[in-house]
PDB file of C-alpha atoms in Angstrom:
ATOM      1  CA  MET A 238       6.314  -7.235 -73.272  1.00  0.00           C
ATOM      2  CA  SER A 239       7.541  -4.988 -70.500  1.00  0.00           C
ATOM      3  CA  LEU A 240       5.939  -5.219 -67.075  1.00  0.00           C
ATOM      4  CA  LYS A 241       6.211  -1.441 -66.698  1.00  0.00           C
ATOM      5  CA  ASN A 242       2.989   0.514 -66.495  1.00  0.00           C
ATOM      6  CA  CYS A 243       1.643   1.707 -69.843  1.00  0.00           C
ATOM      7  CA  ASN A 244      -0.970   4.383 -68.948  1.00  0.00           C
ATOM      8  CA  PHE A 245      -3.855   1.982 -68.614  1.00  0.00           C
ATOM      9  CA  LYS A 246      -6.995   2.616 -66.587  1.00  0.00           C
ATOM     10  CA  ASN A 247      -6.424   3.031 -62.843  1.00  0.00           C
ATOM     11  CA  ASN A 248      -2.874   1.655 -63.184  1.00  0.00           C
ATOM     12  CA  ILE A 249      -4.307  -1.791 -62.414  1.00  0.00           C
ATOM     13  CA  ARG A 250      -3.036  -4.838 -64.304  1.00  0.00           C
ATOM     14  CA  CYS A 251      -4.613  -8.227 -64.929  1.00  0.00           C
ATOM     15  CA  HIS A 252      -2.167 -11.124 -64.623  1.00  0.00           C
ATOM     16  CA  SER A 253      -3.331 -14.241 -66.405  1.00  0.00           C
ATOM     17  CA  GLY A 254      -2.171 -17.319 -68.223  1.00  0.00           C
ATOM     18  CA  GLY A 255      -3.714 -16.804 -71.632  1.00  0.00           C
ATOM     19  CA  ALA A 256      -5.344 -20.242 -71.534  1.00  0.00           C
ATOM     20  CA  GLU A 257      -8.634 -20.987 -73.225  1.00  0.00           C
ATOM     21  CA  GLY A 258     -11.687 -20.419 -70.995  1.00  0.00           C
ATOM     22  CA  ALA A 259     -11.626 -18.151 -67.947  1.00  0.00           C
ATOM     23  CA  ASP A 260      -8.128 -16.756 -68.611  1.00  0.00           C
ATOM     24  CA  THR A 261      -9.124 -15.687 -72.112  1.00  0.00           C
ATOM     25  CA  TYR A 262     -12.361 -14.156 -70.871  1.00  0.00           C
ATOM     26  CA  PHE A 263     -10.548 -12.169 -68.141  1.00  0.00           C
ATOM     27  CA  GLU A 264      -8.162 -10.918 -70.821  1.00  0.00           C
ATOM     28  CA  LYS A 265     -11.023  -9.990 -73.172  1.00  0.00           C
ATOM     29  CA  ILE A 266     -13.009  -8.063 -70.592  1.00  0.00           C
ATOM     30  CA  SER A 267      -9.858  -6.378 -69.223  1.00  0.00           C
ATOM     31  CA  THR A 268      -9.243  -5.065 -72.746  1.00  0.00           C
ATOM     32  CA  GLU A 269     -12.827  -3.765 -72.896  1.00  0.00           C
ATOM     33  CA  TYR A 270     -12.177  -1.857 -69.651  1.00  0.00           C
ATOM     34  CA  ASN A 271      -8.788  -0.596 -70.883  1.00  0.00           C
ATOM     35  CA  ILE A 272      -6.863  -2.630 -68.304  1.00  0.00           C
ATOM     36  CA  GLN A 273      -3.463  -4.009 -69.259  1.00  0.00           C
ATOM     37  CA  THR A 274      -3.202  -7.815 -69.226  1.00  0.00           C
ATOM     38  CA  ILE A 275       0.003  -9.771 -68.906  1.00  0.00           C
ATOM     39  CA  ALA A 276      -0.486 -13.375 -70.050  1.00  0.00           C
ATOM     40  CA  TYR A 277       2.359 -15.573 -68.814  1.00  0.00           C
ATOM     41  CA  SER A 278       3.723 -18.486 -70.809  1.00  0.00           C
ATOM     42  CA  TYR A 279       6.676 -20.843 -70.911  1.00  0.00           C
ATOM     43  CA  GLN A 280       8.026 -22.485 -74.076  1.00  0.00           C
ATOM     44  CA  THR A 281       4.830 -23.270 -75.916  1.00  0.00           C
ATOM     45  CA  ALA A 282       3.569 -22.441 -79.388  1.00  0.00           C
ATOM     46  CA  TYR A 283      -0.042 -22.894 -78.234  1.00  0.00           C
ATOM     47  CA  HIS A 284      -0.114 -19.639 -76.258  1.00  0.00           C
ATOM     48  CA  THR A 285      -1.466 -17.101 -78.733  1.00  0.00           C
ATOM     49  CA  SER A 286      -2.344 -14.109 -76.552  1.00  0.00           C
ATOM     50  CA  VAL A 287      -1.240 -10.748 -77.916  1.00  0.00           C
ATOM     51  CA  ASN A 288      -0.298  -9.967 -74.291  1.00  0.00           C
ATOM     52  CA  LYS A 289       2.068 -12.931 -73.975  1.00  0.00           C
ATOM     53  CA  TYR A 290       5.016 -12.686 -71.604  1.00  0.00           C
ATOM     54  CA  GLU A 291       7.461 -15.576 -72.066  1.00  0.00           C
ATOM     55  CA  LEU A 292       9.170 -16.694 -68.852  1.00  0.00           C
ATOM     56  CA  SER A 293      12.940 -17.035 -68.787  1.00  0.00           C
ATOM     57  CA  GLU A 294      14.563 -20.275 -67.625  1.00  0.00           C
ATOM     58  CA  LYS A 295      15.379 -18.601 -64.284  1.00  0.00           C
ATOM     59  CA  GLU A 296      11.731 -17.543 -63.839  1.00  0.00           C
ATOM     60  CA  TYR A 297      10.562 -21.048 -64.738  1.00  0.00           C
ATOM     61  CA  ILE A 298      12.775 -22.548 -62.018  1.00  0.00           C
ATOM     62  CA  GLU A 299      11.438 -19.994 -59.510  1.00  0.00           C
ATOM     63  CA  GLY A 300       7.894 -21.013 -60.471  1.00  0.00           C
ATOM     64  CA  ILE A 301       8.626 -24.717 -59.987  1.00  0.00           C
ATOM     65  CA  ALA A 302       9.766 -24.061 -56.400  1.00  0.00           C
ATOM     66  CA  HIS A 303       6.407 -22.453 -55.581  1.00  0.00           C
ATOM     67  CA  VAL A 304       4.472 -25.215 -57.347  1.00  0.00           C
ATOM     68  CA  ASN A 305       6.291 -27.783 -55.217  1.00  0.00           C
ATOM     69  CA  THR A 306       5.424 -25.870 -52.042  1.00  0.00           C
ATOM     70  CA  ALA A 307       1.743 -25.738 -53.054  1.00  0.00           C
ATOM     71  CA  ASN A 308       1.810 -29.449 -53.798  1.00  0.00           C
ATOM     72  CA  GLU A 309       2.845 -30.202 -50.205  1.00  0.00           C
ATOM     73  CA  THR A 310      -0.766 -29.272 -49.381  1.00  0.00           C
ATOM     74  CA  LEU A 311      -2.472 -30.494 -52.559  1.00  0.00           C
ATOM     75  CA  LYS A 312      -0.601 -33.787 -53.040  1.00  0.00           C
ATOM     76  CA  LYS A 313      -1.354 -33.857 -56.772  1.00  0.00           C
ATOM     77  CA  TYR A 314      -0.208 -36.775 -58.898  1.00  0.00           C
ATOM     78  CA  ARG A 315       1.245 -36.321 -62.387  1.00  0.00           C
ATOM     79  CA  LEU A 316       2.545 -32.894 -61.431  1.00  0.00           C
ATOM     80  CA  LYS A 317       5.550 -33.119 -63.788  1.00  0.00           C
ATOM     81  CA  SER A 318       3.302 -33.345 -66.859  1.00  0.00           C
ATOM     82  CA  TYR A 319       1.960 -29.862 -66.168  1.00  0.00           C
ATOM     83  CA  LEU A 320       5.008 -28.031 -64.787  1.00  0.00           C
ATOM     84  CA  LYS A 321       5.229 -25.613 -67.743  1.00  0.00           C
ATOM     85  CA  LEU A 322       1.659 -24.516 -67.057  1.00  0.00           C
ATOM     86  CA  TYR A 323       1.870 -24.482 -63.275  1.00  0.00           C
ATOM     87  CA  ALA A 324       5.228 -22.658 -63.138  1.00  0.00           C
ATOM     88  CA  ARG A 325       3.809 -19.760 -65.158  1.00  0.00           C
ATOM     89  CA  CYS A 326       0.926 -19.572 -62.672  1.00  0.00           C
ATOM     90  CA  TRP A 327       3.367 -18.521 -59.969  1.00  0.00           C
ATOM     91  CA  PHE A 328       3.941 -15.230 -61.814  1.00  0.00           C
ATOM     92  CA  GLN A 329       0.211 -14.548 -61.907  1.00  0.00           C
ATOM     93  CA  VAL A 330       0.273 -14.854 -58.114  1.00  0.00           C
ATOM     94  CA  LYS A 331       3.613 -13.128 -57.525  1.00  0.00           C
ATOM     95  CA  ASN A 332       2.627 -10.003 -59.463  1.00  0.00           C
ATOM     96  CA  ALA A 333      -0.918  -9.686 -58.105  1.00  0.00           C
ATOM     97  CA  GLU A 334      -2.367  -8.842 -54.714  1.00  0.00           C
ATOM     98  CA  GLN A 335      -5.823 -10.217 -55.457  1.00  0.00           C
ATOM     99  CA  ILE A 336      -6.687 -13.533 -57.102  1.00  0.00           C
ATOM    100  CA  PHE A 337     -10.068 -13.995 -58.823  1.00  0.00           C
ATOM    101  CA  ALA A 338     -10.684 -17.592 -59.880  1.00  0.00           C
ATOM    102  CA  MET A 339     -13.556 -19.208 -61.795  1.00  0.00           C
ATOM    103  CA  SER A 340     -13.797 -22.879 -60.893  1.00  0.00           C
ATOM    104  CA  THR A 341     -15.508 -25.497 -58.749  1.00  0.00           C
ATOM    105  CA  PHE A 342     -14.672 -26.967 -55.372  1.00  0.00           C
ATOM    106  CA  ILE A 343     -13.703 -30.545 -54.651  1.00  0.00           C
ATOM    107  CA  GLN A 344     -13.595 -32.307 -51.291  1.00  0.00           C
ATOM    108  CA  ILE A 345     -10.480 -34.253 -50.284  1.00  0.00           C
ATOM    109  CA  GLU A 346     -10.343 -35.766 -46.805  1.00  0.00           C
ATOM    110  CA  ASN A 347     -13.097 -33.400 -45.585  1.00  0.00           C
ATOM    111  CA  LYS A 348     -11.210 -30.334 -46.853  1.00  0.00           C
ATOM    112  CA  GLN A 349     -12.390 -28.050 -49.620  1.00  0.00           C
ATOM    113  CA  PHE A 350     -10.001 -27.329 -52.489  1.00  0.00           C
ATOM    114  CA  VAL A 351     -10.299 -25.634 -55.868  1.00  0.00           C
ATOM    115  CA  LYS A 352     -10.400 -28.124 -58.723  1.00  0.00           C
ATOM    116  CA  GLY A 353      -7.650 -28.696 -61.305  1.00  0.00           C
ATOM    117  CA  GLY A 354      -4.785 -26.455 -62.285  1.00  0.00           C
ATOM    118  CA  THR A 355      -6.676 -23.439 -60.988  1.00  0.00           C
ATOM    119  CA  GLY A 356      -6.377 -25.072 -57.581  1.00  0.00           C
ATOM    120  CA  VAL A 357      -2.572 -25.005 -57.829  1.00  0.00           C
ATOM    121  CA  THR A 358      -2.631 -21.260 -58.510  1.00  0.00           C
ATOM    122  CA  VAL A 359      -5.103 -20.659 -55.685  1.00  0.00           C
ATOM    123  CA  GLN A 360      -2.947 -22.692 -53.281  1.00  0.00           C
ATOM    124  CA  MET A 361       0.159 -20.683 -54.236  1.00  0.00           C
ATOM    125  CA  ALA A 362      -1.830 -17.517 -53.526  1.00  0.00           C
ATOM    126  CA  ILE A 363      -2.927 -18.842 -50.132  1.00  0.00           C
ATOM    127  CA  ASP A 364       0.641 -19.926 -49.327  1.00  0.00           C
ATOM    128  CA  ASN A 365       1.724 -16.326 -50.035  1.00  0.00           C
ATOM    129  CA  HIS A 366      -1.132 -14.639 -48.135  1.00  0.00           C
ATOM    130  CA  LYS A 367      -2.784 -13.032 -51.144  1.00  0.00           C
ATOM    131  CA  GLU A 368      -6.435 -11.975 -51.160  1.00  0.00           C
ATOM    132  CA  VAL A 369      -8.215 -14.958 -52.780  1.00  0.00           C
ATOM    133  CA  PHE A 370     -11.719 -14.989 -54.274  1.00  0.00           C
ATOM    134  CA  VAL A 371     -13.271 -17.995 -55.989  1.00  0.00           C
ATOM    135  CA  PHE A 372     -16.465 -17.971 -57.988  1.00  0.00           C
ATOM    136  CA  GLU A 373     -17.854 -21.488 -57.597  1.00  0.00           C
ATOM    137  CA  GLN A 374     -19.594 -22.054 -60.938  1.00  0.00           C
ATOM    138  CA  GLU A 375     -21.863 -24.912 -59.832  1.00  0.00           C
ATOM    139  CA  LEU A 376     -23.033 -23.035 -56.727  1.00  0.00           C
ATOM    140  CA  ASN A 377     -23.186 -19.676 -58.556  1.00  0.00           C
ATOM    141  CA  GLN A 378     -21.578 -17.975 -55.526  1.00  0.00           C
ATOM    142  CA  TRP A 379     -18.457 -16.013 -54.626  1.00  0.00           C
ATOM    143  CA  PHE A 380     -16.231 -17.293 -51.808  1.00  0.00           C
ATOM    144  CA  TYR A 381     -13.086 -15.894 -50.209  1.00  0.00           C
ATOM    145  CA  TRP A 382     -10.227 -17.598 -48.404  1.00  0.00           C
ATOM    146  CA  ASP A 383     -10.595 -16.869 -44.694  1.00  0.00           C
ATOM    147  CA  TYR A 384      -7.104 -16.975 -43.209  1.00  0.00           C
ATOM    148  CA  SER A 385      -8.321 -17.090 -39.608  1.00  0.00           C
ATOM    149  CA  ASP A 386     -10.661 -20.063 -40.209  1.00  0.00           C
ATOM    150  CA  LYS A 387      -8.396 -21.608 -42.885  1.00  0.00           C
ATOM    151  CA  LYS A 388     -11.279 -22.302 -45.237  1.00  0.00           C
ATOM    152  CA  PHE A 389     -13.347 -20.818 -48.047  1.00  0.00           C
ATOM    153  CA  SER A 390     -16.221 -18.719 -46.745  1.00  0.00           C
ATOM    154  CA  LEU A 391     -19.262 -17.479 -48.624  1.00  0.00           C
ATOM    155  CA  LEU A 392     -19.306 -13.812 -49.632  1.00  0.00           C
ATOM    156  CA  SER A 393     -22.555 -11.943 -49.263  1.00  0.00           C
ATOM    157  CA  GLU A 394     -21.797  -9.690 -52.250  1.00  0.00           C
ATOM    158  CA  ILE A 395     -19.644  -9.481 -55.362  1.00  0.00           C
ATOM    159  CA  PRO A 396     -16.020  -8.613 -54.503  1.00  0.00           C
ATOM    160  CA  LYS A 397     -14.216  -5.614 -56.021  1.00  0.00           C
ATOM    161  CA  ILE A 398     -10.923  -5.304 -57.837  1.00  0.00           C
ATOM    162  CA  THR A 399      -8.789  -2.856 -55.858  1.00  0.00           C
ATOM    163  CA  THR A 400      -5.245  -3.517 -57.093  1.00  0.00           C
ATOM    164  CA  ASP A 401      -3.245  -5.643 -59.543  1.00  0.00           C
ATOM    165  CA  PHE A 402      -5.049  -8.963 -59.795  1.00  0.00           C
ATOM    166  CA  ALA A 403      -4.826 -12.418 -61.280  1.00  0.00           C
ATOM    167  CA  GLY A 404      -7.813 -13.353 -63.441  1.00  0.00           C
ATOM    168  CA  ILE A 405      -7.726 -17.140 -63.713  1.00  0.00           C
ATOM    169  CA  GLY A 406      -9.870 -20.211 -63.900  1.00  0.00           C
ATOM    170  CA  SER A 407     -11.279 -23.219 -65.571  1.00  0.00           C
ATOM    171  CA  ARG A 408     -10.964 -23.901 -69.268  1.00  0.00           C
ATOM    172  CA  SER A 409     -14.591 -25.008 -68.902  1.00  0.00           C
ATOM    173  CA  ILE A 410     -15.984 -21.651 -67.887  1.00  0.00           C
ATOM    174  CA  ASN A 411     -19.773 -21.681 -68.021  1.00  0.00           C
ATOM    175  CA  GLU A 412     -22.368 -18.934 -68.490  1.00  0.00           C
ATOM    176  CA  LYS A 413     -22.506 -18.294 -64.723  1.00  0.00           C
ATOM    177  CA  GLY A 414     -18.728 -17.822 -64.660  1.00  0.00           C
ATOM    178  CA  ILE A 415     -18.830 -15.407 -67.586  1.00  0.00           C
ATOM    179  CA  LYS A 416     -21.593 -13.379 -65.918  1.00  0.00           C
ATOM    180  CA  ALA A 417     -19.606 -13.370 -62.653  1.00  0.00           C
ATOM    181  CA  ILE A 418     -16.570 -11.860 -64.413  1.00  0.00           C
ATOM    182  CA  GLU A 419     -18.759  -9.253 -66.103  1.00  0.00           C
ATOM    183  CA  SER A 420     -20.401  -8.366 -62.770  1.00  0.00           C
ATOM    184  CA  LEU A 421     -17.003  -8.138 -61.041  1.00  0.00           C
ATOM    185  CA  PHE A 422     -15.762  -5.591 -63.595  1.00  0.00           C
ATOM    186  CA  ARG A 423     -19.051  -3.688 -63.715  1.00  0.00           C
ATOM    187  CA  LYS A 424     -19.148  -3.338 -59.916  1.00  0.00           C
ATOM    188  CA  THR A 425     -15.511  -2.253 -59.787  1.00  0.00           C
ATOM    189  CA  PHE A 426     -15.257   0.130 -62.717  1.00  0.00           C
ATOM    190  CA  GLN A 427     -18.713   1.638 -63.316  1.00  0.00           C
TER     191      GLN A 427
END
């Protein structure tokens, strides 16, 4: 698939990973709104998105460098087991200006982080000064990364998609997460 624009609505693209759960739902609703999705992958037969973009070896190595930088903050164990997944996440971040994530927060040493693999993508976005929004599924609230306070802060309203974005999140998306994605698109495009 070419990354060139293909006359889609508002010239906005959704960058995702094609994984089951939130990624798949972002891709589905983007299609409903006539927004092009690019679903990044690296050497796996399990990625079945019709919008699949297979990373080259050079791109994979670039992704690993950014994963390693994010892990300086996150200090995740067993990182090597998931490098194929995490490296593709870099391209979701690289090619987007806004990141919309469906997940939950975890506390580590009195700091708030996004849980799981989604947290790696969010950290890469923060490391690269992207606009980061997280819908915390258990709290049923939107948060944004506040660069001046260096923490997630509660949003008083639903954010809006204004440019190319990454639509990412938990494989265990719940009903609140699905409704949050629907509300995000409705607010932005209707």
